[in-house]
CSV table of C-alpha atoms in Angstrom, one decimal:
chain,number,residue,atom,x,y,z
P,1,UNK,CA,-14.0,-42.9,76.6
P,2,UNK,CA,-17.2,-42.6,75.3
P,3,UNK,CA,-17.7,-46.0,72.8
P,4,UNK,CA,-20.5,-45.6,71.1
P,5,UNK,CA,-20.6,-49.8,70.8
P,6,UNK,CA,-19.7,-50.1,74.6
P,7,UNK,CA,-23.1,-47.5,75.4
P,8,UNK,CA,-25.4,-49.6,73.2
P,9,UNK,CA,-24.5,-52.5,75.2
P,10,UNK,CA,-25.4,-50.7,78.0
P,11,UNK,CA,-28.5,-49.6,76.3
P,12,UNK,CA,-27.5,-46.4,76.4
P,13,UNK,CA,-29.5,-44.2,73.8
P,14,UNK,CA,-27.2,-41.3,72.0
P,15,UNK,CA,-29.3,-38.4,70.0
P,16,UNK,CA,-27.4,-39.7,67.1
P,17,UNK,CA,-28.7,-43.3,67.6
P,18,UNK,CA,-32.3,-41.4,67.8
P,19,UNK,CA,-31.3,-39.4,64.8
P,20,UNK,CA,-30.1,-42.3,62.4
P,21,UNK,CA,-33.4,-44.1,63.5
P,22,UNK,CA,-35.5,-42.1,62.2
P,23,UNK,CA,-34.1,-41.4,58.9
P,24,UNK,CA,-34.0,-45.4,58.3
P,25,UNK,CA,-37.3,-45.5,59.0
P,26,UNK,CA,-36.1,-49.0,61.6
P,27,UNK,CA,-37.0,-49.1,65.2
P,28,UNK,CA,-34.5,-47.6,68.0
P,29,UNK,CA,-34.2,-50.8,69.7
P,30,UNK,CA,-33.4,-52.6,66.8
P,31,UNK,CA,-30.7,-50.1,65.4
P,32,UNK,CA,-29.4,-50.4,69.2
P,33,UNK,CA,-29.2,-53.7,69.4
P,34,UNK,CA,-26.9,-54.3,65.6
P,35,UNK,CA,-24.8,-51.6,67.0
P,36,UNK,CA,-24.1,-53.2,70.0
P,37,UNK,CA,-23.4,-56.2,68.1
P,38,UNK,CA,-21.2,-54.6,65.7
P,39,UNK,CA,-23.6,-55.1,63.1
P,40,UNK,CA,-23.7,-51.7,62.3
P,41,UNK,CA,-21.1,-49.0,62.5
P,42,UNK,CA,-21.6,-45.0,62.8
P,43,UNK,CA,-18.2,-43.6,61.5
P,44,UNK,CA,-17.9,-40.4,63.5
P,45,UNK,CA,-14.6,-39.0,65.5
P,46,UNK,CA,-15.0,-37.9,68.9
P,47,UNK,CA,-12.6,-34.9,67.5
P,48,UNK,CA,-15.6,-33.6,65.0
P,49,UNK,CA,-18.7,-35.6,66.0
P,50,UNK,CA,-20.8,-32.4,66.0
P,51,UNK,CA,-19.9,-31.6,62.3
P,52,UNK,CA,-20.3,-35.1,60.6
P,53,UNK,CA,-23.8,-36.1,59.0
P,54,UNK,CA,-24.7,-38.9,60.8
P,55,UNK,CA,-24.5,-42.6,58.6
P,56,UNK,CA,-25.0,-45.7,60.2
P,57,UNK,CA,-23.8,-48.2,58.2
P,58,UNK,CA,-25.0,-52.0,58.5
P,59,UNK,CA,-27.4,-55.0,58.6
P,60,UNK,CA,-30.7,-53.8,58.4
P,61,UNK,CA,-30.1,-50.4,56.7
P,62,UNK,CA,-29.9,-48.8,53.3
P,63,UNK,CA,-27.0,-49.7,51.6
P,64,UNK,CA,-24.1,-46.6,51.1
P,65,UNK,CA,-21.9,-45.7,48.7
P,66,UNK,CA,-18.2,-44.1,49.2
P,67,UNK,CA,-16.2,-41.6,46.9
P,68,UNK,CA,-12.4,-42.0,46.7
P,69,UNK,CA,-11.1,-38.5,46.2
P,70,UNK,CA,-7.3,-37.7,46.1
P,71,UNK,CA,-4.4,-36.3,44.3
P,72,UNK,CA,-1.2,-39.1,42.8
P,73,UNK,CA,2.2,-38.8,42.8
P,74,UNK,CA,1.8,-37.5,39.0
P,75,UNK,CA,-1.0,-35.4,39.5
P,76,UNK,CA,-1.4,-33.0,42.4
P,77,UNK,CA,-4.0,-30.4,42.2
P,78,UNK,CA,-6.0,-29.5,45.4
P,79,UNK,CA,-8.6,-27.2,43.6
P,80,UNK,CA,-9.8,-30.2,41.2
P,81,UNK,CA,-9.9,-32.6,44.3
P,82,UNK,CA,-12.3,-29.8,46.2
P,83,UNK,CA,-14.2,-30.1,43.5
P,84,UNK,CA,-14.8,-33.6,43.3
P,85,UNK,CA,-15.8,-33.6,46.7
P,86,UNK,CA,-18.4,-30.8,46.4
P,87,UNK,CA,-19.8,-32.4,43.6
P,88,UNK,CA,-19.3,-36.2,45.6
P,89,UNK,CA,-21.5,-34.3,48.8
P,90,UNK,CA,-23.9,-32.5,46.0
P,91,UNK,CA,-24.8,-36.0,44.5
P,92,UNK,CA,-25.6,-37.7,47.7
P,93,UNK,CA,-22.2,-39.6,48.7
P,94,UNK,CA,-22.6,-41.0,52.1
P,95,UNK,CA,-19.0,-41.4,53.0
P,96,UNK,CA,-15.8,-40.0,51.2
P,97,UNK,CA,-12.1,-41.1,51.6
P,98,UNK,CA,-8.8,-39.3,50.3
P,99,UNK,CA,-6.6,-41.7,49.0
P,100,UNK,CA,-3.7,-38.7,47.9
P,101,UNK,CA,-0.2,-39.9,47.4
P,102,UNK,CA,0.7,-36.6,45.9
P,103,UNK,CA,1.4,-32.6,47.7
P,104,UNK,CA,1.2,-31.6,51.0
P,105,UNK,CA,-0.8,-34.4,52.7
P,106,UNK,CA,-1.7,-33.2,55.6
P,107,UNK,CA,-3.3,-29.7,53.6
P,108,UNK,CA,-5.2,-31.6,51.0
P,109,UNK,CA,-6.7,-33.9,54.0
P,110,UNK,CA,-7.6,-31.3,56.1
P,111,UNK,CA,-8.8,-29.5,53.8
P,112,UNK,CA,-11.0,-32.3,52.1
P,113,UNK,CA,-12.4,-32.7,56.0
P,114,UNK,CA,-14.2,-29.5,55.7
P,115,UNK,CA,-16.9,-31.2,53.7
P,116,UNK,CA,-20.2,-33.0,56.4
P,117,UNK,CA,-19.6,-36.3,55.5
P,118,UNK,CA,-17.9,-39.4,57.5
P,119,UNK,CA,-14.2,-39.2,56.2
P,120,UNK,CA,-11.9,-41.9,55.9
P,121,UNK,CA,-7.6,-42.2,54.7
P,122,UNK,CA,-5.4,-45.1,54.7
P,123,UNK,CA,-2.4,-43.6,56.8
P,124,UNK,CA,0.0,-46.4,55.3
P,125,UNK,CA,0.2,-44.1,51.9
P,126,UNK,CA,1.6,-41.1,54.1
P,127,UNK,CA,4.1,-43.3,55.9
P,128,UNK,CA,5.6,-45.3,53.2
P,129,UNK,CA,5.8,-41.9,51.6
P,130,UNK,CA,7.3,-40.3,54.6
P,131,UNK,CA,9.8,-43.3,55.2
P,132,UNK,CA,11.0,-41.9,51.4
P,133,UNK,CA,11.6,-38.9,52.3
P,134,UNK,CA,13.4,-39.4,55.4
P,135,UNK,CA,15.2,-42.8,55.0
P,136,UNK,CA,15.4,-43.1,51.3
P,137,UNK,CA,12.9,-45.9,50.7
P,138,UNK,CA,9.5,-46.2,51.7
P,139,UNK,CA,10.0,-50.6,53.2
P,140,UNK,CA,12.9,-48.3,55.8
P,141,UNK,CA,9.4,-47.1,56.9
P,142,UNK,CA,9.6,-48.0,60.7
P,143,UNK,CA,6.6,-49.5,63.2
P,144,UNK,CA,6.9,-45.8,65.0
P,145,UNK,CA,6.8,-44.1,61.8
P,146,UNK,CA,3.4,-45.3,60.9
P,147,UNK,CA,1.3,-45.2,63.8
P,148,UNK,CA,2.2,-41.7,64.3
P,149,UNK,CA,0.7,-41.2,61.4
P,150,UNK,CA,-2.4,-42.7,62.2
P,151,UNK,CA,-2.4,-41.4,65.1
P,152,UNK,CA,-1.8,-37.8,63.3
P,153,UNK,CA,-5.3,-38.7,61.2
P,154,UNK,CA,-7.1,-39.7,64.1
P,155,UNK,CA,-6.0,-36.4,66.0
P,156,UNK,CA,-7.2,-34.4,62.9
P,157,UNK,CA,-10.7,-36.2,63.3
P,158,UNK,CA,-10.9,-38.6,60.4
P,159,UNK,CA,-13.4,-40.7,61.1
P,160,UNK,CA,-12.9,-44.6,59.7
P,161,UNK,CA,-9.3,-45.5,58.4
P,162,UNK,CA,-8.4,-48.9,56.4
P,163,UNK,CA,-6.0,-50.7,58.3
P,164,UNK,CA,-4.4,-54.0,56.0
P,165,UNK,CA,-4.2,-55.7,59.4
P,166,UNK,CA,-5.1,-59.0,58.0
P,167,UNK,CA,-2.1,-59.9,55.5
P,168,UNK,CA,0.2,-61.8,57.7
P,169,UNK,CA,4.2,-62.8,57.0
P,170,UNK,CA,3.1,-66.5,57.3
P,171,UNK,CA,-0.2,-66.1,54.7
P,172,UNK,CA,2.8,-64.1,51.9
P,173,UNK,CA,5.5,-67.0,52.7
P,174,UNK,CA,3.5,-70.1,52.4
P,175,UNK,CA,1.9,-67.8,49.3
P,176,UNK,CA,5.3,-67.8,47.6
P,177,UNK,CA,5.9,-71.7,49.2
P,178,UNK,CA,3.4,-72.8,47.0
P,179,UNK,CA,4.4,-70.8,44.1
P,180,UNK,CA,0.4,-69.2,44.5
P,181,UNK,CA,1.1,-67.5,41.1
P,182,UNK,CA,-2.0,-64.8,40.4
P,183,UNK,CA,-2.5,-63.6,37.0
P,184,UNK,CA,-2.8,-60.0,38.4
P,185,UNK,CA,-0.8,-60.0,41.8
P,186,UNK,CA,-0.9,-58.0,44.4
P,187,UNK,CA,-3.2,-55.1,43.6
P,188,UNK,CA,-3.9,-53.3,46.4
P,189,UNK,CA,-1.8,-50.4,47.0
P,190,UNK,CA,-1.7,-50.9,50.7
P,191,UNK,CA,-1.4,-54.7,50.7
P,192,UNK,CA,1.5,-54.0,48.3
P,193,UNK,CA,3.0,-51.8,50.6
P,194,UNK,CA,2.9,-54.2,53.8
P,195,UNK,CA,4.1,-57.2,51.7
P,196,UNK,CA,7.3,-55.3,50.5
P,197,UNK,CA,7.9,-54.2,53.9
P,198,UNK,CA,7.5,-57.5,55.5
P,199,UNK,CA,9.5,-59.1,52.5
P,200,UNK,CA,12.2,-56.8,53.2
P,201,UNK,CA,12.4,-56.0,56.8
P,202,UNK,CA,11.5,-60.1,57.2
P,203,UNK,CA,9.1,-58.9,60.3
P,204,UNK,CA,5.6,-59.5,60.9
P,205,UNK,CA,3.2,-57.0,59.5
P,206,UNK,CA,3.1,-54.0,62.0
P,207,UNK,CA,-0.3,-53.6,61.7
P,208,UNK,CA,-1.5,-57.4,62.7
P,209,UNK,CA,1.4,-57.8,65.2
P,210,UNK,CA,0.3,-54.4,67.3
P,211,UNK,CA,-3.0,-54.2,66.7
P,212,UNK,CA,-4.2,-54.6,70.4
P,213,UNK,CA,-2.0,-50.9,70.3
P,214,UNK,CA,-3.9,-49.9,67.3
P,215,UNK,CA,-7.3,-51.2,69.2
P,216,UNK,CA,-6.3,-49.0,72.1
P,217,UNK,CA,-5.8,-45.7,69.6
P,218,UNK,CA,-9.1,-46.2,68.1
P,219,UNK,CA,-10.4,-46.5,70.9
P,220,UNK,CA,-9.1,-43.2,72.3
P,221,UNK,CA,-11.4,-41.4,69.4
P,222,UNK,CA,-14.0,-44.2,68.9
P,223,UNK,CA,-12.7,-44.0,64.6
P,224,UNK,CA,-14.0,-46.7,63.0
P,225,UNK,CA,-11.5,-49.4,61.9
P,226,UNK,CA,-12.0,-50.8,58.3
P,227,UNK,CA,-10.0,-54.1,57.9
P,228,UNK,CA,-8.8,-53.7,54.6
P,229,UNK,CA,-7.8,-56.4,51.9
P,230,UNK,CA,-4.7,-56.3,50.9
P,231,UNK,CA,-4.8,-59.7,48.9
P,232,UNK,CA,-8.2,-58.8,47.3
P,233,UNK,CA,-8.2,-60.4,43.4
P,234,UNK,CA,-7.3,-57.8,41.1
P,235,UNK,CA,-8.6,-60.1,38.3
P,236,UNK,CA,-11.6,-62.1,37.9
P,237,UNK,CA,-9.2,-65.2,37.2
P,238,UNK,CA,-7.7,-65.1,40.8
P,239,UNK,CA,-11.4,-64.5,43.1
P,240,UNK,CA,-12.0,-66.4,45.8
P,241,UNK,CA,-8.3,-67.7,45.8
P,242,UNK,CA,-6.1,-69.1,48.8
P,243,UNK,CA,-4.7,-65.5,49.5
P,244,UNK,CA,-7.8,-64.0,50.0
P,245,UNK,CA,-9.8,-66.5,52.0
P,246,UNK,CA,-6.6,-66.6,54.0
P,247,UNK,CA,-7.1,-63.3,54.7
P,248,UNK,CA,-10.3,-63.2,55.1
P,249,UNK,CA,-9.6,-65.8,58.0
P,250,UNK,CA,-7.7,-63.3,59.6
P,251,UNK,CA,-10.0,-60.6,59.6
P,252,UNK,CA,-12.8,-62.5,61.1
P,253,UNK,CA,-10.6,-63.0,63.9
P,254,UNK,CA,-9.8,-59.1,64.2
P,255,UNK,CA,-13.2,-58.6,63.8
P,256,UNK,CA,-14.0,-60.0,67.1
P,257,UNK,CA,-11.0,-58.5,69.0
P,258,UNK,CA,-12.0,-55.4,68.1
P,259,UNK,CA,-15.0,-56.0,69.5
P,260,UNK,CA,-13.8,-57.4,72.7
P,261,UNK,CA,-12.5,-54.1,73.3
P,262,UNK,CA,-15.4,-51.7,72.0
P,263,UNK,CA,-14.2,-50.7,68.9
P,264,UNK,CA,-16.5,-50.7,65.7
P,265,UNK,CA,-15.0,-52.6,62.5
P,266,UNK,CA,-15.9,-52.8,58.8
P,267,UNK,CA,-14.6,-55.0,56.8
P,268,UNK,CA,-13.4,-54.7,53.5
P,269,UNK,CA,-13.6,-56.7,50.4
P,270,UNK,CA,-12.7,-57.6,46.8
P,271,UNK,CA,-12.3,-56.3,43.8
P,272,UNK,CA,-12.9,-58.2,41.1
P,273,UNK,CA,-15.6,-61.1,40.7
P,274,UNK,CA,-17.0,-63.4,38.2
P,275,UNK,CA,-21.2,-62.5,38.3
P,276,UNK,CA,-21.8,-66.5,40.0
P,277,UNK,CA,-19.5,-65.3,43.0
P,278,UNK,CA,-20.9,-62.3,44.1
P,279,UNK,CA,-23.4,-63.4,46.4
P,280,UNK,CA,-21.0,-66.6,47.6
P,281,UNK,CA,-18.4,-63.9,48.5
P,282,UNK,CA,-20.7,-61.5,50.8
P,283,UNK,CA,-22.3,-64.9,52.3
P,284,UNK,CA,-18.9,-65.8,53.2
P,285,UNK,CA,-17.9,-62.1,54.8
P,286,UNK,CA,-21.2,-62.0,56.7
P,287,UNK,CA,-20.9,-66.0,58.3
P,288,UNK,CA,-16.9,-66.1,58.9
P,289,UNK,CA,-17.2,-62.2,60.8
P,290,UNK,CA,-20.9,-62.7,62.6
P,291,UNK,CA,-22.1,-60.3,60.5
P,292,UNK,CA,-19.8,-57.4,60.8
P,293,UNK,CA,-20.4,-54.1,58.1
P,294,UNK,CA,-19.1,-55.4,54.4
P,295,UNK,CA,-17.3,-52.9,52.6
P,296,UNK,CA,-16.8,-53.6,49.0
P,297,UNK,CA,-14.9,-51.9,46.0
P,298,UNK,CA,-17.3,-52.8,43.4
P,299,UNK,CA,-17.4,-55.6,43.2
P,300,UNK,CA,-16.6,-55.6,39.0
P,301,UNK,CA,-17.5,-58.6,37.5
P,302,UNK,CA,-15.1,-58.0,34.3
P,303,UNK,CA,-11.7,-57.7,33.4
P,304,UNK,CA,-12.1,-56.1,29.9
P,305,UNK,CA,-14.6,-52.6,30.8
P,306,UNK,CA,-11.6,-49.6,30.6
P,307,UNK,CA,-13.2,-46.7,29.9
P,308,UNK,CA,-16.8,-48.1,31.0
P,309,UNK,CA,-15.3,-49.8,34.6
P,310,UNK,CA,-18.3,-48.0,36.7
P,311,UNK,CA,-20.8,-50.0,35.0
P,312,UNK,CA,-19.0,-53.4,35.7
P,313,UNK,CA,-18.7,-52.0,38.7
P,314,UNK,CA,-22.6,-51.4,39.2
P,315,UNK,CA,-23.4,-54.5,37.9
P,316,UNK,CA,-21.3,-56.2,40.5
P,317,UNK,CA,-22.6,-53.8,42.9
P,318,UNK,CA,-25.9,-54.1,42.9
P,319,UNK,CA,-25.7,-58.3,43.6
P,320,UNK,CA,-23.7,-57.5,46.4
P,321,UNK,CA,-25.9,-54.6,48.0
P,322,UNK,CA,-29.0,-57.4,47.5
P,323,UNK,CA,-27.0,-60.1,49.3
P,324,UNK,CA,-26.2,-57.9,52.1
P,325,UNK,CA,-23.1,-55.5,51.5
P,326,UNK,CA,-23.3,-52.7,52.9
P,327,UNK,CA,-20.9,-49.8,52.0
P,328,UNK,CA,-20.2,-50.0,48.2
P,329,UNK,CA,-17.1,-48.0,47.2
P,330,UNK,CA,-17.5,-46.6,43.8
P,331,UNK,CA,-15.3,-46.8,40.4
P,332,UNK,CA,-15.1,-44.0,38.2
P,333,UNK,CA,-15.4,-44.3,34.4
P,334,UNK,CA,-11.7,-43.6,34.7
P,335,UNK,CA,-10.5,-46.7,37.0
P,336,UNK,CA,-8.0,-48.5,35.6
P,337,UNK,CA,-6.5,-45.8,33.1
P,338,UNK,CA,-6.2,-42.3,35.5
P,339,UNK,CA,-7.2,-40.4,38.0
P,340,UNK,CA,-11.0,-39.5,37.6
P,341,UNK,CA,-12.3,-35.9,36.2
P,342,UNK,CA,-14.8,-34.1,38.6
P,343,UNK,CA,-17.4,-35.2,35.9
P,344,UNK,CA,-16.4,-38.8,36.2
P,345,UNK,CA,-16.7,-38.7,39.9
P,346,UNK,CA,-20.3,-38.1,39.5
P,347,UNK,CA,-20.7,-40.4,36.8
P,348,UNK,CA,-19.4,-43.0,38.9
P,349,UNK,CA,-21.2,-42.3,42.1
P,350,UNK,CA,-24.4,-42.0,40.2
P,351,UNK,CA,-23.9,-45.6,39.2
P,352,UNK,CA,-23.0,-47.1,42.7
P,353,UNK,CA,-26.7,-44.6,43.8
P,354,UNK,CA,-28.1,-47.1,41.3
P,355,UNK,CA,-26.1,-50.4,42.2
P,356,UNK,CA,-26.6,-49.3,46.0
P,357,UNK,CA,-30.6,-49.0,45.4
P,358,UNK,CA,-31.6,-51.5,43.2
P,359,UNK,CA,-29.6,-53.9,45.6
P,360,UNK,CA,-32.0,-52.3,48.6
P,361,UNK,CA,-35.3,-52.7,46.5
P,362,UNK,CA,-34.6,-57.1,47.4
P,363,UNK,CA,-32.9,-56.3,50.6
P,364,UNK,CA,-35.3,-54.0,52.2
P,365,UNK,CA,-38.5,-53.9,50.2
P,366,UNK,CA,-40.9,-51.6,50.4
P,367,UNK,CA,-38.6,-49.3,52.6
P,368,UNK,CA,-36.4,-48.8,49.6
P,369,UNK,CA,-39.9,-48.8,47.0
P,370,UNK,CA,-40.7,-45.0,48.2
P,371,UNK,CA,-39.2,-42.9,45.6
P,372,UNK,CA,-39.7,-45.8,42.8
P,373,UNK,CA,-43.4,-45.3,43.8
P,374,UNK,CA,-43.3,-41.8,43.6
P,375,UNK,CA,-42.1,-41.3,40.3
P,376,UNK,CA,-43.9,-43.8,38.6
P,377,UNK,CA,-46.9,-42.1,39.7
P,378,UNK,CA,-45.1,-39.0,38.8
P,379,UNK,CA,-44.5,-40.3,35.3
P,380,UNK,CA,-48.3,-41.5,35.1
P,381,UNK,CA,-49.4,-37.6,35.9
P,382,UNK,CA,-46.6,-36.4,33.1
P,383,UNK,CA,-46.0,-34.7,36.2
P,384,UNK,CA,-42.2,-33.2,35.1
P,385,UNK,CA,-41.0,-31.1,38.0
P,386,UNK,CA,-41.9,-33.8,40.4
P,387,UNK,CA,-40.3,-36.4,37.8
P,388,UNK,CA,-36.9,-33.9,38.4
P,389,UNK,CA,-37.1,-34.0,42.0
P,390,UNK,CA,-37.7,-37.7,42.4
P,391,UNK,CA,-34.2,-38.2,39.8
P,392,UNK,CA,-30.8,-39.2,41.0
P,393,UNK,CA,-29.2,-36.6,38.8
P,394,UNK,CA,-32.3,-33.4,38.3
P,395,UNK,CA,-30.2,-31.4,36.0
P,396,UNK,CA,-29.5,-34.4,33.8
P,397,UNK,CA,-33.0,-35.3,33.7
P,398,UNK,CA,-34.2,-31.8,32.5
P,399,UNK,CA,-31.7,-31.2,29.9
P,400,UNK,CA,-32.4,-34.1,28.4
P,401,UNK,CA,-36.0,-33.9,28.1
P,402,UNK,CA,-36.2,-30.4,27.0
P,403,UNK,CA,-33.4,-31.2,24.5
P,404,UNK,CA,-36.1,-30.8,21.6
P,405,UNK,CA,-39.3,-29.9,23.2
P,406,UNK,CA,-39.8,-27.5,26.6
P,407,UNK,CA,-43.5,-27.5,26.6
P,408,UNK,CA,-45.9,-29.5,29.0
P,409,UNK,CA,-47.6,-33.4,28.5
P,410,UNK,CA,-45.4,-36.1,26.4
P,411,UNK,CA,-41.5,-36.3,25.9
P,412,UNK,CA,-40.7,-36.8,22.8
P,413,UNK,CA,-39.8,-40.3,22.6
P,414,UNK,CA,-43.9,-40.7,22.3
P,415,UNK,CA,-45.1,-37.3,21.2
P,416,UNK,CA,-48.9,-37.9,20.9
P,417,UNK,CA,-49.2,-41.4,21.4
P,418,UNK,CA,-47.7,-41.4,24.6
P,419,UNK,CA,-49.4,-44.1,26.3
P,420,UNK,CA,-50.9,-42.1,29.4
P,421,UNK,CA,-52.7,-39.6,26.5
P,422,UNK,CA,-54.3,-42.8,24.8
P,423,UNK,CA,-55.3,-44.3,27.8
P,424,UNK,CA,-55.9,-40.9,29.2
P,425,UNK,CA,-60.5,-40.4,29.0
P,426,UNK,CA,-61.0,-44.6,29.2
């Protein structure tokens, strides 16, 4: 097996190692050494390494930003999901996951994994659905049932996979002991689905209880594990509560089993955040797991944004990224309400770009000052088509500016007294 964590401790130096080096602009021996620590993770299956863009992901790098893509049990069209993901890989996603619930699964996956960018599911969806089918309820879902399945996904060369190996029978019993009453619940769809089927079946959660079995399949294809949260606060009013630092806990203890045995981890987290706990929460994720990758789905810092949730989300987003997260996963303008539009996918991803930069400018400096350099000088010139190439969204930019005026020097916010024409002969 060839673990890419297990070679780094050898010192063992892979092209892609070389590769990711010098497009972080950090030194070899440095991005060597986090990965051997499990500081820094390079999704990338065994089954498809040599047609994945290479994305290290971790302490001392730029920070990423993943798309959700994916059809619902209401609203099933491959073609539109395509097309959020060639519009998610045209605007610069780093990573991309298909979260569909609804179709032919196994199509719309493999067919999403056509596109060059580290590719993540969450193979309890297809089980629980599966377990439906079959047994007539998704909690009749047995432990067989689902680690075929991810098994099945690791086979197909998906790269990273969230895993809710964290929630435990004990942390949901003494939960409902203590009448821990949230104002939003459970509100991850995955930590929903292990509860009920530990509620139900009144077993330990598959996922904690085997995962030295899950360890050993990841192993097998060196896929990235990402812990996910299951009890992550789906309201501002319930972060940083009992179930999620109880959690949390857990993971930091998976986090180093996974290690034990070679295997790289991320870690997931919330959710939902008030702005003053932002920076506690990634503090927290980076002391109790020594450091390991931080995940996080925003984080948004309001309740009341429907309609507007990937600017919460940004806002939330860019503390994290300065604090040290290191993955952000994006919201869509359409979070909350529906399943996002192939416009809103870019709107949202665009935002997280932002979040994810602005959080680099503190956390790296002037590695992450290049292009704000550029363009200001850029902007100083009136220098347009290198103002176009220097923007997040090129297109955007140029409509825009040529909405009432195509020609060369000023836009028209300043017209003639632009400030670089008065200052222009002094």
């Amino acid at each position: 097996m060839n673990l890419l964590m297990k070679e780094a401790k050898s010192g063992e130096i892979r092209e892609e190692i070389k590769e990711i080096s010098e497009k972080e602009g950090v030194p070899l021996e440095f991005l060597l050494k986090k990965i051997s620590q499990g500081k820094v993770v390079v999704p990338r299956n065994l089954e498809r390494r040599e047609e994945v863009k290479l994305v290290g992901i971790g302490e001392g790098l730029t920070t990423k930003v993943n798309v959700n893509v994916g059809t619902s049990t209401l609203q099933t069209d491959l073609e539109m999901e395509l097309e959020k993901a060639r519009i998610a890989v045209e605007y610069g996603t780093d990573t991309m996951m298909d979260l569909s619930t609804g179709g032919d699964l196994d199509e719309i996956r493999r067919k999403l994994m056509e596109f060059p960018v580290p590719f993540g599911t969450v193979p309890v969806y297809q089980a629980f659905l599966e377990a439906i089918k079959k047994r007539g309820a998704g909690v009749e879902m047995t432990e067989d049932d689902l680690f075929k399945v991810i098994e099945k996904h690791f086979k197909d060369g998906v790269d990273f996979v969230t895993v809710h190996s964290g929630v435990t029978k004990e942390t949901i019993e003494k939960a409902m002991a203590r009448n821990e009453r949230r104002v939003a619940g459970i509100v991850s769809r995955g930590g929903a689905i292990i509860s009920a089927w530990m509620l139900h079946n009144e077993e330990e959660n598959p996922l904690n209880k085997n995962y030295d079995y899950l360890l050993e399949l990841a192993s097998e294809y060196d896929v990235v594990l990402s812990l996910g949260d299951a009890l992550r606060p789906g309201s501002v009013l319930d972060s940083s509560d009992y179930l999620q630092m109880a959690e949390m806990l857990e993971i930091s203890r998976l986090v180093e089993r996974a290690w034990e045995k070679g295997v790289q981890v991320m870690v997931e987290g919330p959710g939902h955040v008030p702005l003053d706990q932002v920076a506690p929460n990634v503090k927290l994720e980076k002391s109790l797991c020594k450091g390991a990758p931080y995940y996080l789905l925003g984080p948004l810092v309001t309740d009341i944004a429907a309609g507007y949730d990937h600017i919460s989300s940004a806002i939330g987003a860019a503390i994290a990224s300065a604090e040290g997260a290191d993955l952000i996963c994006y919201l869509t303008p359409a979070e909350h309400l529906s399943l996002p539009t192939p416009e809103e996918v870019k709107e949202g991803l665009i935002a997280s770009k932002i979040a994810a930069h602005a959080g680099d400018i503190v956390k790296l400096g002037e590695r992450a000052l290049k292009k704000d350099r550029e363009i200001s000088e850029a902007r100083r010139n009136l220098d347009w088509k290198r103002i176009y190439s220097l923007c997040l969204d090129p297109k955007k930019a140029k409509k825009i500016r040529e909405r009432f005026f195509t020609g060369e020097g000023p836009c028209t916010m300043c017209g003639e007294l632009c400030v670089y024409l008065i200052l222009k002969d002094l």
